[in-house]
Structures are given as structure tokens and as C-alpha cells.
PDB file of C-alpha atoms in Angstrom:
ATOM      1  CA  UNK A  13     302.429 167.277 209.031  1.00 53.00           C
ATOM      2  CA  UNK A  14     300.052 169.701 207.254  1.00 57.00           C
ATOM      3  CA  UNK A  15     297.390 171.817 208.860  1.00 48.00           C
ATOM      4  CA  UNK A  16     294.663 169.882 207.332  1.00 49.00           C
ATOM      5  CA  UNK A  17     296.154 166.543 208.339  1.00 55.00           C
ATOM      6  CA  UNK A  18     296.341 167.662 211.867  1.00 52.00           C
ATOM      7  CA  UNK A  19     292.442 169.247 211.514  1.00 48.00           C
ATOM      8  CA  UNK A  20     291.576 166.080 210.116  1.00 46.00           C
ATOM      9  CA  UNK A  21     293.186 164.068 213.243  1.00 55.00           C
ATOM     10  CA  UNK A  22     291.380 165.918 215.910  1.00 52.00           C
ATOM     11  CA  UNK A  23     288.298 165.717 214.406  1.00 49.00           C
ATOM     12  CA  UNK A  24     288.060 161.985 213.972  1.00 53.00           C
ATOM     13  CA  UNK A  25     289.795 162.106 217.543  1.00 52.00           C
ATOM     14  CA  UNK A  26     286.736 164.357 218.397  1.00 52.00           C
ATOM     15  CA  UNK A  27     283.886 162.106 216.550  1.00 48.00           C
ATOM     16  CA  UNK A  28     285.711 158.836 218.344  1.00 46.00           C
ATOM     17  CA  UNK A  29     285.601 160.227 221.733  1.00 48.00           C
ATOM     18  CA  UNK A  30     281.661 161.448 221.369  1.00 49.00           C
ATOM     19  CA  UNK A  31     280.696 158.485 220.209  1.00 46.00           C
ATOM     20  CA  UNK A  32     282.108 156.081 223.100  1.00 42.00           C
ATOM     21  CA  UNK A  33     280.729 158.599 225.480  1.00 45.00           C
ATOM     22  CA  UNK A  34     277.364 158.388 223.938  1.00 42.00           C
ATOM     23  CA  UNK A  35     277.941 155.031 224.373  1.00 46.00           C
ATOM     24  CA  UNK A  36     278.910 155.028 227.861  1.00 41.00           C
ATOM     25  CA  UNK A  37     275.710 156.928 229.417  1.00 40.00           C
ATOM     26  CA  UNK A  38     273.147 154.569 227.279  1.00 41.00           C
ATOM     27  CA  UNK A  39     271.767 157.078 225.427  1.00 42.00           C
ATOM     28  CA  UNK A  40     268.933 155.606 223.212  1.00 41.00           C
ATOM     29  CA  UNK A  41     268.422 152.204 225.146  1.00 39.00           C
ATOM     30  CA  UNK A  42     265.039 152.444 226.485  1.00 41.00           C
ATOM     31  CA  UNK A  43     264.873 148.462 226.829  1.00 41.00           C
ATOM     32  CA  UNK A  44     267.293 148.572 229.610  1.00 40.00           C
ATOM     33  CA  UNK A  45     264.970 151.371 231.489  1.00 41.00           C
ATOM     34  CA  UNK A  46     261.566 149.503 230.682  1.00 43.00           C
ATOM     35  CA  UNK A  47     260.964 146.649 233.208  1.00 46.00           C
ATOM     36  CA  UNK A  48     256.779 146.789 233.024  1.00 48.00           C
ATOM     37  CA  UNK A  49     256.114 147.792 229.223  1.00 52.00           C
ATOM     38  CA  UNK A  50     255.203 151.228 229.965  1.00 52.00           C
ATOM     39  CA  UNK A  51     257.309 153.781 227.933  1.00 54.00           C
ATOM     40  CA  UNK A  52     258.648 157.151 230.383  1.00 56.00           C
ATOM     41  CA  UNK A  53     256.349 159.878 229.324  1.00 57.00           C
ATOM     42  CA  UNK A  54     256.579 163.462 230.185  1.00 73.00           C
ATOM     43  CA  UNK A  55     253.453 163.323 230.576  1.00 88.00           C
ATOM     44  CA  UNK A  56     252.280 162.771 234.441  1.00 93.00           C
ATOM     45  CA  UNK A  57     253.837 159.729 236.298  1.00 95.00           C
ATOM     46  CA  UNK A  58     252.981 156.154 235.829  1.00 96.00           C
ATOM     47  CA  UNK A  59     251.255 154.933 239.006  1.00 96.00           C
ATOM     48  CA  UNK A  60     252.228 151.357 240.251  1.00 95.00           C
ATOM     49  CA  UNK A  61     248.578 150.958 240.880  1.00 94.00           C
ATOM     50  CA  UNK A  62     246.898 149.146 237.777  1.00 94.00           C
ATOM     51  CA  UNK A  63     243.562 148.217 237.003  1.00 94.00           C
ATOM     52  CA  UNK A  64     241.829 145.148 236.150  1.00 92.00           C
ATOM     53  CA  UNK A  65     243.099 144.334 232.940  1.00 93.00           C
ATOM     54  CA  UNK A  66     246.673 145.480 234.193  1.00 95.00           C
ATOM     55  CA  UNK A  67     247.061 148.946 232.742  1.00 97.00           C
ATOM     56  CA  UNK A  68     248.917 151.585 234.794  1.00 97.00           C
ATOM     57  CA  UNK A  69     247.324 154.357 235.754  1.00 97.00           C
ATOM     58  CA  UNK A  70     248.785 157.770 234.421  1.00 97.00           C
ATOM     59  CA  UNK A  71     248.829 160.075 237.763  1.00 97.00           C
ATOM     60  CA  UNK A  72     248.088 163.706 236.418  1.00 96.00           C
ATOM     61  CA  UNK A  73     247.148 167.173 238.247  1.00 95.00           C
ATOM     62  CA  UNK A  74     243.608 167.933 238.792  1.00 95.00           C
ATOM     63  CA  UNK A  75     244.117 170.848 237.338  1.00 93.00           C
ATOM     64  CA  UNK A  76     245.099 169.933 233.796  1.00 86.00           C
ATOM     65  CA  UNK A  77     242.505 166.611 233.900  1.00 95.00           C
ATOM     66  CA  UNK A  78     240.053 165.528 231.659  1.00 97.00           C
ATOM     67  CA  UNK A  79     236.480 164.858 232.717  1.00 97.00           C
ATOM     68  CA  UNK A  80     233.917 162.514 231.186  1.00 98.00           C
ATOM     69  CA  UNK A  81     230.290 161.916 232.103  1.00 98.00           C
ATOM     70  CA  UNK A  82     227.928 159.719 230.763  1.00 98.00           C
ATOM     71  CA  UNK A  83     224.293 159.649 229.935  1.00 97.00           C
ATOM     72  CA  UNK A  84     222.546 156.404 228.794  1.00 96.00           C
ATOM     73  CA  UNK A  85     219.324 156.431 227.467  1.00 95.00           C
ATOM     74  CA  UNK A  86     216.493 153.721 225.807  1.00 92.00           C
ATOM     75  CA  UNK A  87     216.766 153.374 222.378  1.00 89.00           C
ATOM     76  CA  UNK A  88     213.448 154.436 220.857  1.00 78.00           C
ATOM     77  CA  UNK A  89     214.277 152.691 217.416  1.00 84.00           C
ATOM     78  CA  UNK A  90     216.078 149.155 218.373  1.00 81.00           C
ATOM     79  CA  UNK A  91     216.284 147.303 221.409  1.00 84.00           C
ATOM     80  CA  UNK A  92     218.828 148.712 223.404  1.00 91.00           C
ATOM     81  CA  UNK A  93     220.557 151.841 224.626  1.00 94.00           C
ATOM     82  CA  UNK A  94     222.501 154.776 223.568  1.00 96.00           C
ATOM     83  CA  UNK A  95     225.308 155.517 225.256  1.00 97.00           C
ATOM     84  CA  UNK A  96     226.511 159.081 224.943  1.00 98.00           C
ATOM     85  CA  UNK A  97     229.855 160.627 226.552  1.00 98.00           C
ATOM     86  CA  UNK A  98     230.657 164.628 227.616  1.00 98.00           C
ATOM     87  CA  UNK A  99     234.210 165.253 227.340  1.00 98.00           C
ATOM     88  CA  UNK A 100     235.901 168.078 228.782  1.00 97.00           C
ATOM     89  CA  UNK A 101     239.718 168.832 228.172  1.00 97.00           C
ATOM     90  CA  UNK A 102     240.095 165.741 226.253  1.00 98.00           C
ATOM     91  CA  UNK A 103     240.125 164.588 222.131  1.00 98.00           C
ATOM     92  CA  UNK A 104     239.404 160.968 221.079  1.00 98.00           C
ATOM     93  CA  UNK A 105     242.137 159.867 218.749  1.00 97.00           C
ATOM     94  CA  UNK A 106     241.727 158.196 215.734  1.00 96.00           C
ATOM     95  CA  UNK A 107     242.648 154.287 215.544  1.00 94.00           C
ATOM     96  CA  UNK A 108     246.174 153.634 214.496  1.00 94.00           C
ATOM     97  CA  UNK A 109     247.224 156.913 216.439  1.00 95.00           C
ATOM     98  CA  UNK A 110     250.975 156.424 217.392  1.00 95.00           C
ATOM     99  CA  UNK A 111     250.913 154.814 220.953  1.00 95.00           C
ATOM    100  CA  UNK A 112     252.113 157.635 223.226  1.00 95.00           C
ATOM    101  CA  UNK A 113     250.557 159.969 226.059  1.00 96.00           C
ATOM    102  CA  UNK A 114     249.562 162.887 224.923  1.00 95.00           C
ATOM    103  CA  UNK A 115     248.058 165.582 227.072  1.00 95.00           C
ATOM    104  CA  UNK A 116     244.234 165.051 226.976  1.00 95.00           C
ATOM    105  CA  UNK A 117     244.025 162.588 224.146  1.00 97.00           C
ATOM    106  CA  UNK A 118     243.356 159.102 224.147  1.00 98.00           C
ATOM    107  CA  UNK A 119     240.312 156.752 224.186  1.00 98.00           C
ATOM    108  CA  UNK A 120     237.535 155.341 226.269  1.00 98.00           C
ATOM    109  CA  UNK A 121     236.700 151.853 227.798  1.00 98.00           C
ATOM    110  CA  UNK A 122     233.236 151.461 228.622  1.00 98.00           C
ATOM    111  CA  UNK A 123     232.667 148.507 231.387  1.00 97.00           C
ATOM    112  CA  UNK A 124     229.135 146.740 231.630  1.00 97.00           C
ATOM    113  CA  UNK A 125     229.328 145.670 235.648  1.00 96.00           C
ATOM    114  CA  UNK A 126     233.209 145.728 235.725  1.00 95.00           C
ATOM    115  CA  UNK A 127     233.716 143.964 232.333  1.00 95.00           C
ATOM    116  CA  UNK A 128     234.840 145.897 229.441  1.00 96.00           C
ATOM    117  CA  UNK A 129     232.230 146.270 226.699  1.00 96.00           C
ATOM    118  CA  UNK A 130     233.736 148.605 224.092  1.00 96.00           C
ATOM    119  CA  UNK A 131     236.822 150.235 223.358  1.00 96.00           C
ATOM    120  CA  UNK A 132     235.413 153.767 222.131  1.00 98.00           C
ATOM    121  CA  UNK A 133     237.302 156.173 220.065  1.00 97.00           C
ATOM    122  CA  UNK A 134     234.024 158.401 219.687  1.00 98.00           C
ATOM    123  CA  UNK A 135     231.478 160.060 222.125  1.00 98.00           C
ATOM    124  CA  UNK A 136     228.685 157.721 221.323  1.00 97.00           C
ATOM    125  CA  UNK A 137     228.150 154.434 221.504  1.00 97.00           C
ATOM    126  CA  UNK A 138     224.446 151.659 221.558  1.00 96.00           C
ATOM    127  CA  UNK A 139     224.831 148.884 223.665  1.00 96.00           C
ATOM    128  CA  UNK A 140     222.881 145.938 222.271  1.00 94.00           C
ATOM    129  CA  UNK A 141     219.573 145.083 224.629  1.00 90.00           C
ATOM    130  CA  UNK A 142     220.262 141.132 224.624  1.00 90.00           C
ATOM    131  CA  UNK A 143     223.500 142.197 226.470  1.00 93.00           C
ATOM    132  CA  UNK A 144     221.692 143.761 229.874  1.00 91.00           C
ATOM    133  CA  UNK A 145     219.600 140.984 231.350  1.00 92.00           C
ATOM    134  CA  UNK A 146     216.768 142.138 233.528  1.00 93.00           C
ATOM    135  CA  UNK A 147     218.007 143.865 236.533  1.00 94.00           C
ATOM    136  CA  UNK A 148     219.986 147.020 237.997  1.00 96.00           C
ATOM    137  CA  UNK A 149     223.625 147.106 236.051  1.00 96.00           C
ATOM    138  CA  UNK A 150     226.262 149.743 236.010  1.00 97.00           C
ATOM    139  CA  UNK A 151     227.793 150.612 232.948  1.00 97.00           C
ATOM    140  CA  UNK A 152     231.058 152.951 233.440  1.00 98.00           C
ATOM    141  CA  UNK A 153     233.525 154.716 231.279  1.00 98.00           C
ATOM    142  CA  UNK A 154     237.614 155.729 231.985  1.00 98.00           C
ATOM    143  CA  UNK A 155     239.884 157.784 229.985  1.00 98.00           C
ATOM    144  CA  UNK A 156     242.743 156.245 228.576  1.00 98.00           C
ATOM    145  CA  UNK A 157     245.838 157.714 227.536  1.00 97.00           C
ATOM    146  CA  UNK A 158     246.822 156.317 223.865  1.00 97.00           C
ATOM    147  CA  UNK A 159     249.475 153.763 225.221  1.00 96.00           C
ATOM    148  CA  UNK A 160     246.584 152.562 227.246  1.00 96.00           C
ATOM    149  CA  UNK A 161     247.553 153.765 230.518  1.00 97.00           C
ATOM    150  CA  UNK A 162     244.259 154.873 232.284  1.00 97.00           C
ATOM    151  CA  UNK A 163     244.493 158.835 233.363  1.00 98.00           C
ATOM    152  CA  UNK A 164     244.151 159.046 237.394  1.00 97.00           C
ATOM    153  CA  UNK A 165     243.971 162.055 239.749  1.00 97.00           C
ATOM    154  CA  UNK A 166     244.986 161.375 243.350  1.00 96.00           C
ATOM    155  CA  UNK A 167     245.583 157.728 242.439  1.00 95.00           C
ATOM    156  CA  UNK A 168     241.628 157.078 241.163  1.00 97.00           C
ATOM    157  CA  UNK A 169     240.655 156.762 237.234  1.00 97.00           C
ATOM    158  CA  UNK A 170     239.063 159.227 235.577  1.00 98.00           C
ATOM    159  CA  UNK A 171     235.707 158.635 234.844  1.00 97.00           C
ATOM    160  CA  UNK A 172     232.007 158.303 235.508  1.00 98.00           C
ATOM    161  CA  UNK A 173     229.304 155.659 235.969  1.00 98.00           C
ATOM    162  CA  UNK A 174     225.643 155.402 234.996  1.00 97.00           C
ATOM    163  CA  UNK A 175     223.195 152.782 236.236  1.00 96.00           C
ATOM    164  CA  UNK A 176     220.447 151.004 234.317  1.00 93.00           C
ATOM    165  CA  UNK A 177     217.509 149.190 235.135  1.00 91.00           C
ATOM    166  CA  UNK A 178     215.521 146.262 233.008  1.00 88.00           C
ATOM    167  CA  UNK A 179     212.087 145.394 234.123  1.00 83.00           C
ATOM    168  CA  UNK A 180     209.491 143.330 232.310  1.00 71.00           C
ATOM    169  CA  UNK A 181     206.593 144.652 231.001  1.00 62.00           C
ATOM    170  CA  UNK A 182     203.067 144.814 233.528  1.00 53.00           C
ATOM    171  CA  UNK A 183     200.309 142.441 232.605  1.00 55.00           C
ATOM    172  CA  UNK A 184     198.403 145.112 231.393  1.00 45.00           C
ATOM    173  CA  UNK A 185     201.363 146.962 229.683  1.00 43.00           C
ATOM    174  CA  UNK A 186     201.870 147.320 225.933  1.00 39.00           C
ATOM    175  CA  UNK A 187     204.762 149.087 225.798  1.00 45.00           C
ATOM    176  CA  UNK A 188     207.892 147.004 225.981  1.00 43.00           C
ATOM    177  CA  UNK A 189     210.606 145.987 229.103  1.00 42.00           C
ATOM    178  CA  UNK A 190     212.624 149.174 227.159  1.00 42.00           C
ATOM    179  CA  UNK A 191     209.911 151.208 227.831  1.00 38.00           C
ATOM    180  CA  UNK A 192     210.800 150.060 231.562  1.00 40.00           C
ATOM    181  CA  UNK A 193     214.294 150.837 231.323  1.00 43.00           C
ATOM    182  CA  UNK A 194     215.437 153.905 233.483  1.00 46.00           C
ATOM    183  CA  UNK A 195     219.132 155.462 233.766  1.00 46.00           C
ATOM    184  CA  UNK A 196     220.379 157.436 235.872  1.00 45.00           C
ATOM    185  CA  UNK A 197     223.676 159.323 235.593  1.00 45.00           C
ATOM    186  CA  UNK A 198     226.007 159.167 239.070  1.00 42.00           C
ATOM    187  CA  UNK A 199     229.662 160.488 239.638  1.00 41.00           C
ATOM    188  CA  UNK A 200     231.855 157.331 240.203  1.00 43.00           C
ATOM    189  CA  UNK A 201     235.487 158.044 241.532  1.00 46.00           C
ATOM    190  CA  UNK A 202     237.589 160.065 239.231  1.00 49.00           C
ATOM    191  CA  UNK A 203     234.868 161.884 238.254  1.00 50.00           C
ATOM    192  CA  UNK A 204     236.703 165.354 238.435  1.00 45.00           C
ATOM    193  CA  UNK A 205     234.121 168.361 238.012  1.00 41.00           C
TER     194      UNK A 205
END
């Protein structure tokens, strides 16, 4: 037998035994791993904890957080409010952006008393005045990672929460029920400062 026979031998020998062992240890099947829908990141650890629309939150350090507040104010041109967000360590990512966690990237949900309103890939947003009925109503924001999972510190979403109030115009006022409409900024839980 030549030397290139017997090269040629132990290298298919060589190829053979990689790939059964490659084989063996599962290498490359993540669908036997995933049992909730939630691909492994190395990006924090996904929390069991979930919120109401069933999306895990993403449990990061406080240290390497984003933070989000939120300021709502009247719109002075249409009936309705501007909604406008103050990101720290964090980028909004474009739609169609590949659905992984990715330190400090993502996208916003904004909730109008609990129930989502708006998916937001942007700082700002207007919220439509026939949606707020008169009243007190909280509108709140949480950072998403971009496979959805909601970024947490100590087990609580990051984010922040602004009340608004509707009243109806006086008898004697001109001005209309917007003109009546307050907001005022507070730090809901996961607010991290």
C-alpha cells in the first residue's frame, strides 16, 4: 500500500470519526434545547417570570441596563397627545431587524392602562384623543429585547409610567377638555436611574 493510500485512509477514517462525534453531542440542534420558544442568548438569563402577553423577561445587571422615561404632553395641533421617550444605554432597531438579543437594542411597548397601545421602534409617538376617555389613565412603556423578551433588573421590567388626566371643559371655559389635560411623569418599577 502506498503512502498516499494510507494518508488517504486515515483521513476519511479521521473525517468519519468527527462527524459521528459531532453527531453524538447534538451539536446544532437547538429544537431539542428549546421547550418555551425562547432562543439561549448570551445575553442575560431568561427569567421564568413573563408578562401579560407571555414574553419572558430578559434578567440583566443593573449595571449594564437601559433606562427609559417618558414624558406625555397635550397636543397643541390635533386632539391628542405626544408621547415622547428618553433612552439611555439603549438603540431602537429598525423593523425587520434579525430577532436576537442584543445588548441594549430592541423596541418599546407602550401600554394605555395595562393594554398595549403601540409597538414603537422610535422615541416618539401621538396617541389619538378619542382613545383616553375622560378620566385619570396610565400610559407606560418597557424595553424589549428584539426577540421580544422584555429586559428586567432584579426580576422587574424596565421601564417607566406617566399618568394623564381628561376633564371637560368649565361652563365658562373656551379652551377645550385638552386644554384640561395634565401629565405627569412617575418612576414605575424598573425604572433604573
Amino acid at each position: 500500500m502506498s503512502w498516499t493510500r494510507v494518508f488517504l485512509t486515515a483521513l476519511a477514517a479521521c473525517v468519519l470519526f468527527g462527524a459521528l462525534f459531532v453527531g453524538a453531542t447534538g451539536c446544532g440542534s437547538d429544537e431539542a434545547r428549546e421547550d418555551d420558544g425562547v432562543k439561549p442568548s448570551p445575553v442575560g438569563k431568561v427569567l421564568e417570570d413573563t408578562d401579560e402577553e407571555g414574553r419572558h423577561y430578559r434578567e440583566i445587571d443593573k449595571k449594564d441596563a437601559p433606562k427609559v422615561a417618558i414624558e406625555i404632553q397635550p397636543d397643541a395641533e390635533s386632539d391628542g397627545w405626544d408621547v415622547r421617550l428618553t433612552v439611555h444605554d439603549f438603540r431602537f432597531s429598525p423593523a425587520g431587524t434579525r430577532k436576537t438579543a442584543e445588548p441594549g437594542r430592541g423596541h418599546a411597548l407602550l401600554r394605555l392602562d395595562g393594554r398595549p397601545l403601540s409597538f414603537l421602534r422610535g422615541p416618539d409617538h401621538h396617541i389619538a384623543g378619542g382613545l383616553v376617555p375622560r378620566g385619570t389613565h396610565q400610559v407606560s412603556v418597557r424595553l424589549h429585547a428584539d426577540d421580544d423578551t422584555v429586559w428586567a433588573v432584579d426580576g422587574e421590567p424596565v421601564g417607566s409610567a406617566a399618568d394623564i388626566t381628561v376633564s371637560d371643559p368649565g361652563p365658562t371655559d373656551t379652551e377645550s377638555a385638552k386644554a384640561k389635560t395634565t401629565a405627569t411623569t412617575t418612576s414605575g418599577p424598573g425604572t433604573h436611574k
